[in-house]
mmCIF file of C-alpha atoms in Angstrom:
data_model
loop_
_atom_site.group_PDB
_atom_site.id
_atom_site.type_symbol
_atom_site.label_atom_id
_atom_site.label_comp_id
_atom_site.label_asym_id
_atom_site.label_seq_id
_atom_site.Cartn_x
_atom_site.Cartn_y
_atom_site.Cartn_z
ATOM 1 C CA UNK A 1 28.239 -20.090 18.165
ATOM 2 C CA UNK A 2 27.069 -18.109 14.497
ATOM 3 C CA UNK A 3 29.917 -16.491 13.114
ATOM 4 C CA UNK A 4 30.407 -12.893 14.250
ATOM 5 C CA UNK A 5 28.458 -11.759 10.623
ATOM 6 C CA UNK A 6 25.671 -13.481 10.624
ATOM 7 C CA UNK A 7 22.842 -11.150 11.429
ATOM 8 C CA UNK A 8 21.528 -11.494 15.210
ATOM 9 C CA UNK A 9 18.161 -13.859 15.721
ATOM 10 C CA UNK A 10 15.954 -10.271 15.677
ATOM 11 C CA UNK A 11 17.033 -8.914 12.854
ATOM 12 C CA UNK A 12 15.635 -12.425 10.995
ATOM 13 C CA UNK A 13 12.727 -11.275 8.581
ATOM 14 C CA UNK A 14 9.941 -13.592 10.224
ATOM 15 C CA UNK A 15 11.019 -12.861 13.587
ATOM 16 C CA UNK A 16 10.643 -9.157 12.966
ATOM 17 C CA UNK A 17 7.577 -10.042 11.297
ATOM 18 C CA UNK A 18 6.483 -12.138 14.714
ATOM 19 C CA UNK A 19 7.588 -9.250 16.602
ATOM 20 C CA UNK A 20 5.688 -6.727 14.375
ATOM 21 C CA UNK A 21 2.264 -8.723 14.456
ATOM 22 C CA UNK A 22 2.605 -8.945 18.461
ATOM 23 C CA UNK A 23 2.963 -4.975 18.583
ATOM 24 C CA UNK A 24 -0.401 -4.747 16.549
ATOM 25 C CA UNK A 25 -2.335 -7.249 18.978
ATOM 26 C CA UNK A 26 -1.189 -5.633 22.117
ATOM 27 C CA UNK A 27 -1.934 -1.777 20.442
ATOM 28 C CA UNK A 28 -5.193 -2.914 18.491
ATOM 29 C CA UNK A 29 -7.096 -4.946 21.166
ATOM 30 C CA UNK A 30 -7.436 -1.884 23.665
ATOM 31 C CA UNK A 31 -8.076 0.240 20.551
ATOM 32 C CA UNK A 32 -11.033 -1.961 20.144
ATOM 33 C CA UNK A 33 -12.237 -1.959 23.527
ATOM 34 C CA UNK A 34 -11.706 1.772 23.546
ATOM 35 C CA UNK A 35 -13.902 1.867 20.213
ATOM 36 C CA UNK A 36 -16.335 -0.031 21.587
ATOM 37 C CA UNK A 37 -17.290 1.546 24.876
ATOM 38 C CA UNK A 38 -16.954 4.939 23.069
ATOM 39 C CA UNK A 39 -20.091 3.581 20.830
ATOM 40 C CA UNK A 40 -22.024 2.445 23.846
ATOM 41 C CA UNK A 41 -21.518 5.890 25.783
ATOM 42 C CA UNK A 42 -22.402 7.491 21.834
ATOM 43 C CA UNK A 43 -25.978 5.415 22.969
ATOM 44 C CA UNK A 44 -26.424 6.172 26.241
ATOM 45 C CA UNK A 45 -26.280 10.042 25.374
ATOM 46 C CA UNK A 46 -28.332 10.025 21.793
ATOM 47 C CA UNK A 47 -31.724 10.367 23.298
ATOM 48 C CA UNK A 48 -30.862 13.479 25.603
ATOM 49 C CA UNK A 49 -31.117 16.800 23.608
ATOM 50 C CA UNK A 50 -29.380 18.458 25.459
ATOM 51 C CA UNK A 51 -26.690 21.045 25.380
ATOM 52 C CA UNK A 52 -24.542 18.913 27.419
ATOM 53 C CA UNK A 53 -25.520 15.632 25.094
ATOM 54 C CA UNK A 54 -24.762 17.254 21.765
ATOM 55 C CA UNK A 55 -21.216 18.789 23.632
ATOM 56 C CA UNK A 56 -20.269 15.018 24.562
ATOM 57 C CA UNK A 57 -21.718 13.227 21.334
ATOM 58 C CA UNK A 58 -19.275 15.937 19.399
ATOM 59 C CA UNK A 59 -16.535 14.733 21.693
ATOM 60 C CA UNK A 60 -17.307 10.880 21.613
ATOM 61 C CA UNK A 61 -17.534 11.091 17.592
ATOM 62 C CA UNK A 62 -13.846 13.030 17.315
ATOM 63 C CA UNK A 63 -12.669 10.396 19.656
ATOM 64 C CA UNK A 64 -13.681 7.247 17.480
ATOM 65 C CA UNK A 65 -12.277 8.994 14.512
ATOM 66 C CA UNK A 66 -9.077 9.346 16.372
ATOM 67 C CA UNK A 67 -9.203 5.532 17.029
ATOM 68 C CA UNK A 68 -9.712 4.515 13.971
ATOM 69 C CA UNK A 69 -7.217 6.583 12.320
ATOM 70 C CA UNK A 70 -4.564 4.750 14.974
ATOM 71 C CA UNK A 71 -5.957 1.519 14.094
ATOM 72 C CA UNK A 72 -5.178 2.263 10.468
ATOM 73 C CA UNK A 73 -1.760 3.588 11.218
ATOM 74 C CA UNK A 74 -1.282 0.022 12.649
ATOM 75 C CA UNK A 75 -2.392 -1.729 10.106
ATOM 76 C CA UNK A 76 -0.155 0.164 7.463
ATOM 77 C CA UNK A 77 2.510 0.104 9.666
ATOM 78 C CA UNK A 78 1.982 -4.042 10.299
ATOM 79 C CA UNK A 79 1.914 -4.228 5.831
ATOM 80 C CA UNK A 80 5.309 -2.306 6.131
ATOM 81 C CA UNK A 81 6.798 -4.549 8.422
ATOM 82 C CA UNK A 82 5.617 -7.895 7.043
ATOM 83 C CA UNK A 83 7.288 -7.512 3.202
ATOM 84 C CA UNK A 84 10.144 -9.396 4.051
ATOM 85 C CA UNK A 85 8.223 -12.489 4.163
ATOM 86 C CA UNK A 86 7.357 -13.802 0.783
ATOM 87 C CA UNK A 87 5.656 -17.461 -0.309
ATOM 88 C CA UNK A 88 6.830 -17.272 -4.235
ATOM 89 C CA UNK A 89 5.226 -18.564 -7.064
ATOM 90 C CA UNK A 90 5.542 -18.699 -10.933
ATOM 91 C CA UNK A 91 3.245 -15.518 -11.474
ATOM 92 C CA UNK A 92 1.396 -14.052 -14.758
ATOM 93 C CA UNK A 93 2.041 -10.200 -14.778
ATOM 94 C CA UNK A 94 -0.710 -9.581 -17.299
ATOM 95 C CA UNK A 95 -3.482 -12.191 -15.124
ATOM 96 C CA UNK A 96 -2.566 -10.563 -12.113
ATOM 97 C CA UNK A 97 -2.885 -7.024 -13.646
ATOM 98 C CA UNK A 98 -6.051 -7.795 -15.082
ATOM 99 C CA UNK A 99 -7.493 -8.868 -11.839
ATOM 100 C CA UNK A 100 -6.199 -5.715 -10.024
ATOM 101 C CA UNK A 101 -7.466 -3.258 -13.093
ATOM 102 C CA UNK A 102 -11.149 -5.536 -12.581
ATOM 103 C CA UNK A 103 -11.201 -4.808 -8.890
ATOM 104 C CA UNK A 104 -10.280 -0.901 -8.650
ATOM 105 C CA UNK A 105 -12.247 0.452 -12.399
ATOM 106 C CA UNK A 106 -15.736 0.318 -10.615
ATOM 107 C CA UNK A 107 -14.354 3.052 -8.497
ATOM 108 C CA UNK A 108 -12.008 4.704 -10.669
ATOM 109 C CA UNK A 109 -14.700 5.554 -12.524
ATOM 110 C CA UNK A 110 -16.974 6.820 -10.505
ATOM 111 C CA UNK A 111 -14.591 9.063 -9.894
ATOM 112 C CA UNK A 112 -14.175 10.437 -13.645
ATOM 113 C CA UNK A 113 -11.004 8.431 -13.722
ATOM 114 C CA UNK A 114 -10.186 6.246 -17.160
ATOM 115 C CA UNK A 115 -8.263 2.954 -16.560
ATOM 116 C CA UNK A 116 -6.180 2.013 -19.224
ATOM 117 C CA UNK A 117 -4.492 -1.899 -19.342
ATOM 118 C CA UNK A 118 -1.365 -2.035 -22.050
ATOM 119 C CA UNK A 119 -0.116 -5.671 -21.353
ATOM 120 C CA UNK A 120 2.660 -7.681 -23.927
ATOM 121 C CA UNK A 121 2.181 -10.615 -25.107
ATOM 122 C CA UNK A 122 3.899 -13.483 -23.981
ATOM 123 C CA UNK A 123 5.374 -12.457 -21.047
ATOM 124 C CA UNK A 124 7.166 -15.158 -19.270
ATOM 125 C CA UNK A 125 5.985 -15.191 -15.755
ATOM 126 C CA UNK A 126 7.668 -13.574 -12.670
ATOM 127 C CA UNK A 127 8.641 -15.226 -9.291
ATOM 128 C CA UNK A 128 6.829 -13.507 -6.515
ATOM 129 C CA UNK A 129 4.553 -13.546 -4.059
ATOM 130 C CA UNK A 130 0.956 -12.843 -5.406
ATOM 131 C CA UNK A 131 -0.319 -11.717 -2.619
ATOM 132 C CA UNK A 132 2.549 -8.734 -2.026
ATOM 133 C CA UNK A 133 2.975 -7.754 -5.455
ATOM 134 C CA UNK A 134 -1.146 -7.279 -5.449
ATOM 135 C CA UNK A 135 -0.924 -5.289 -2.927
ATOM 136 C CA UNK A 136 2.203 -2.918 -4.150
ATOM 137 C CA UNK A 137 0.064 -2.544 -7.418
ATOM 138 C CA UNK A 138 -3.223 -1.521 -5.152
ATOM 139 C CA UNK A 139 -0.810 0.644 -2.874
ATOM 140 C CA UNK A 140 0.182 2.780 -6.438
ATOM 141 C CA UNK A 141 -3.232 2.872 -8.336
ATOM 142 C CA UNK A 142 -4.604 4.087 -4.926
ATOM 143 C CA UNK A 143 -2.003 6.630 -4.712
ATOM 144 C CA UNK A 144 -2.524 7.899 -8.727
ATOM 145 C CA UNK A 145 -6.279 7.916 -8.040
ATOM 146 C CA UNK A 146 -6.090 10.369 -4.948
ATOM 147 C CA UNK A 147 -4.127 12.291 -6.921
ATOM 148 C CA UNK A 148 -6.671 13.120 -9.573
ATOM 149 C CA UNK A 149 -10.208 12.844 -7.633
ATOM 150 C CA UNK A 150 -9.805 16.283 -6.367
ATOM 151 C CA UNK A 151 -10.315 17.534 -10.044
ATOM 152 C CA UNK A 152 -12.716 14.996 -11.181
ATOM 153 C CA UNK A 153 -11.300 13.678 -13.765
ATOM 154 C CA UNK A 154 -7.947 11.619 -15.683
ATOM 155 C CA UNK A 155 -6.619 8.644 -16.355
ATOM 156 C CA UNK A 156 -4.420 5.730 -14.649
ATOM 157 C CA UNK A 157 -2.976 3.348 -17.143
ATOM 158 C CA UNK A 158 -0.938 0.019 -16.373
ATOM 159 C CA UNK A 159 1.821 -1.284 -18.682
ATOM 160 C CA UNK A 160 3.863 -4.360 -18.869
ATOM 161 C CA UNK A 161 6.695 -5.423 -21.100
ATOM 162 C CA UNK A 162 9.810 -7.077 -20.793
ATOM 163 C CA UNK A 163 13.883 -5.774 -20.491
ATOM 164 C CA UNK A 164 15.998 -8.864 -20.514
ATOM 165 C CA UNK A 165 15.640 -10.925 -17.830
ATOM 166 C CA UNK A 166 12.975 -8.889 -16.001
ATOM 167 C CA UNK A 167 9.227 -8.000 -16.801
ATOM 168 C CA UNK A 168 8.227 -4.164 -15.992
ATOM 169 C CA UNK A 169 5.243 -2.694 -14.628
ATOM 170 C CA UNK A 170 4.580 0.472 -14.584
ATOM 171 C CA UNK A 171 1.339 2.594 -13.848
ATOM 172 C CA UNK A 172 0.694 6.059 -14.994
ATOM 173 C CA UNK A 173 -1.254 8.944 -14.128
ATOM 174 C CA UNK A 174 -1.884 12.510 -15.367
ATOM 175 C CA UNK A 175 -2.509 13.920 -12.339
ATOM 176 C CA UNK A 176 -0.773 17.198 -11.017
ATOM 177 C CA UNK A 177 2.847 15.475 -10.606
ATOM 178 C CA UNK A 178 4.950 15.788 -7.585
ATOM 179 C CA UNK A 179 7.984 18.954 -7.035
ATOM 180 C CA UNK A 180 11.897 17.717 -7.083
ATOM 181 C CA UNK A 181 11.882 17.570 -3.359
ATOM 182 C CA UNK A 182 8.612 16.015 -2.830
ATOM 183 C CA UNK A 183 9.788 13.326 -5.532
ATOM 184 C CA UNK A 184 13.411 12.827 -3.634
ATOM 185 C CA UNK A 185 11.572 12.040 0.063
ATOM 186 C CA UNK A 186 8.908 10.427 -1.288
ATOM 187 C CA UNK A 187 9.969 7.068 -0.506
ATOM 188 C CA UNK A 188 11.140 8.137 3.050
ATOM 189 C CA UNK A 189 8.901 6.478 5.995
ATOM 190 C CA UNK A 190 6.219 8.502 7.341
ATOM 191 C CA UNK A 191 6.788 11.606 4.902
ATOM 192 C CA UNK A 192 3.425 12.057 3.723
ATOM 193 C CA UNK A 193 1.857 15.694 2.034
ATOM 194 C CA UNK A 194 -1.658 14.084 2.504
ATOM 195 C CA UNK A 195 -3.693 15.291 5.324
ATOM 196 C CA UNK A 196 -4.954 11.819 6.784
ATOM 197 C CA UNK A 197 -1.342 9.747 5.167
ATOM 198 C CA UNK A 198 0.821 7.584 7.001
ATOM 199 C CA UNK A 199 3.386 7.903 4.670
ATOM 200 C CA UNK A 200 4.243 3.957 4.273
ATOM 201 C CA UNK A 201 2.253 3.601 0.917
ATOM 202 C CA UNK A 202 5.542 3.830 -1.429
ATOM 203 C CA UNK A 203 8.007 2.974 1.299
ATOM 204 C CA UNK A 204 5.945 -0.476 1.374
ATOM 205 C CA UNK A 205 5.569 -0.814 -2.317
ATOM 206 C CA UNK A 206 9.828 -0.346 -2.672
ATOM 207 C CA UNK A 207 10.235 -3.058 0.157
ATOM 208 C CA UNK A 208 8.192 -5.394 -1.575
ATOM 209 C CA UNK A 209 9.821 -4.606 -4.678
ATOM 210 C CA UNK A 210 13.382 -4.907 -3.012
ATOM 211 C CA UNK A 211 12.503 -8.167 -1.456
ATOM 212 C CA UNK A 212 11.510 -9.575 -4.969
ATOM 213 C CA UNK A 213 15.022 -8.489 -6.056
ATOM 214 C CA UNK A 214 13.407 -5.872 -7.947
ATOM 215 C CA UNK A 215 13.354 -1.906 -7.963
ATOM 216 C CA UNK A 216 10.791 0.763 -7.957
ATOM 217 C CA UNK A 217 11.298 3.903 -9.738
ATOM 218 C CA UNK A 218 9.436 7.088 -9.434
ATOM 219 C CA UNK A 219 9.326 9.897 -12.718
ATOM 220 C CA UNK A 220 7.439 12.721 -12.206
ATOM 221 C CA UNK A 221 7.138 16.521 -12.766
ATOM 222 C CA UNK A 222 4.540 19.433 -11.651
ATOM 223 C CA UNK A 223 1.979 19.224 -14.427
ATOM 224 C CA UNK A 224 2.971 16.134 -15.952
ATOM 225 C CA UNK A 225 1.867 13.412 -14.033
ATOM 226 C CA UNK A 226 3.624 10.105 -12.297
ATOM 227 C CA UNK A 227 5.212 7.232 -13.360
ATOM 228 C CA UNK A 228 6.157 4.568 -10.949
ATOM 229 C CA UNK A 229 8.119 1.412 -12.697
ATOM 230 C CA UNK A 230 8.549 -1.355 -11.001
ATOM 231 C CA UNK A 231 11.308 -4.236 -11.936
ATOM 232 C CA UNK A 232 10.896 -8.033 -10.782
ATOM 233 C CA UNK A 233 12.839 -10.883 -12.199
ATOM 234 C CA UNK A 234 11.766 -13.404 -14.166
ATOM 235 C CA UNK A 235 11.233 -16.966 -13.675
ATOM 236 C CA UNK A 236 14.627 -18.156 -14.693
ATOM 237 C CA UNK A 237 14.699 -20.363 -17.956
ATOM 238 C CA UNK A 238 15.282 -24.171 -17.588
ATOM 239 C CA UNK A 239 18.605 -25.233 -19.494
ATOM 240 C CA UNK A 240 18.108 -27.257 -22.248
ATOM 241 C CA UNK A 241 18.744 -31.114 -21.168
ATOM 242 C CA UNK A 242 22.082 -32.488 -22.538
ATOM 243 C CA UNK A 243 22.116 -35.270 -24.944
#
C-alpha cells in the first residue's frame, strides 16, 4: 500500500497528461465532424441567391468560426496540461534562441516590428526540454507582438546571460505595458483582456518554467513596455576527477 503522502495515481504528471489528451480526442473528433458537415451544407446552399441562402450561409460561416475557436481552446488547453512532461537534454540557450528569432522575424516584420537578439557568450547550456522551452519562448514573442501590431510599429528584443548557476532569458517589448492589476492576474488561468484569448499563454509559459525548476517573472508598466524573465538551471558542472 503507498504511504498515506504519496500523491494518488491521478494526480501523476503523465497520467494527467493521458487523461488530458483523451479529453481532446473525445471533444475534437465531433468538433471535426461538426466542421465538416457545416462545410458541405456551406456547398449545398452557395449556388442559391437567395434571401434564405445568404441568411443560412451567414449562419453556417458564424458557426465554423465558433468551432474552430473551441478547437483552439482545446488545443491551448491540451499545451497547458501537458508541461509536466519533459524529455531533457543538454540545451544551447543562444542556438535555440536563434532558431526561434529565425522563425518569428519574417512576420515580425511585416508587421513594423524590429527583432533584436542580445545573446552572451559562452553560456553553458541548460537542461530542458527543447521542445517546451521553444514553445514558452513562441508563447511570449507572440504575446509582445500582439501587443504592438495594433500601432504598427516597435520592437521585441531577446536577451540571455548568466546569474550563478542559472542562464536568463528574457524578451522585451515597447509596447503599451500592462496596469498593476492586469500585471498581478496575469498569470491566472483563463484571465485574458484579448477579445479572441484563452488566457493559458503565460499560465503555460510559468508551468513550463516551474517544471524546469525555473521561474518566470513579469515587469511592466502603462507606457513602458514588458519584460518577461525567465530562469532555468544550468547543466550542473562535472567534479573534477580525484587523483
Amino acid at each position: 500500500m503507498p504511504p498515506p503522502d504519496s500523491p494518488p495515481e491521478d494526480r501523476d504528471p503523465e497520467t494527467l497528461s493521458r487523461l488530458a489528451g483523451g479529453l481532446a480526442h473525445e471533444l475534437k473528433n465531433p468538433l471535426g465532424t461538426l466542421g465538416l458537415h457545416l462545410s458541405l451544407l456551406e456547398e449545398d446552399w452557395r449556388d442559391d441567391d437567395s434571401p434564405r441562402a445568404r441568411r443560412s450561409l451567414k449562419t453556417l460561416e458564424n458557426l465554423r468560426r465558433q468551432v474552430a475557436a473551441m478547437n483552439a481552446v482545446l488545443d491551448d488547453f491540451l499545451r497547458y496540461a501537458r508541461t509536466d512532461v519533459l524529455h531533457r537534454e543538454p540545451v544551447e540557450l543562444g542556438s535555440l534562441v536563434e532558431d526561434v528569432a529565425l522563425f518569428v522575424r519574417p512576420e515580425l516584420e511585416a508587421r513594423g516590428i524590429q527583432l533584436q537578439v542580445l545573446l552572451e557568450p559562452g553560456l553553458p547550456p541548460v537542461e530542458a526540454d527543447p521542445t517546451r522551452l521553444r514553445q514558452a519562448l513562441l508563447n511570449l514573442v507572440i504575446n509582445a507582438r500582439q501587443a504592438m501590431e495594433e500601432r504598427g510599429h516597435g520592437r521585441v528584443t531577446l536577451i540571455t546571460r548568466r546569474e550563478g548557476d542559472h542562464a536568463v532569458l528574457e524578451v522585451v517589448d515597447d509596447g503599451p505595458g500592462m496596469d498593476a492589476d492586469t500585471l498581478e492576474r496575469s498569470l491566472e488561468p483563463y484571465y485574458s483582456t484579448k477579445a479572441r484569448g484563452t488566457g493559458l499563454g503565460l499560465p503555460t509559459v510559468r508551468r513550463i518554467l516551474e517544471a524546469h525548476g525555473g521561474a518566470l517573472e513579469l515587469q511592466s508598466e502603462p507606457g513602458r513596455g514588458t519584460r518577461a524573465v525567465l530562469r532555468l538551471p544550468l547543466v550542473p558542472s562535472s567534479p573534477a576527477p580525484s587523483r
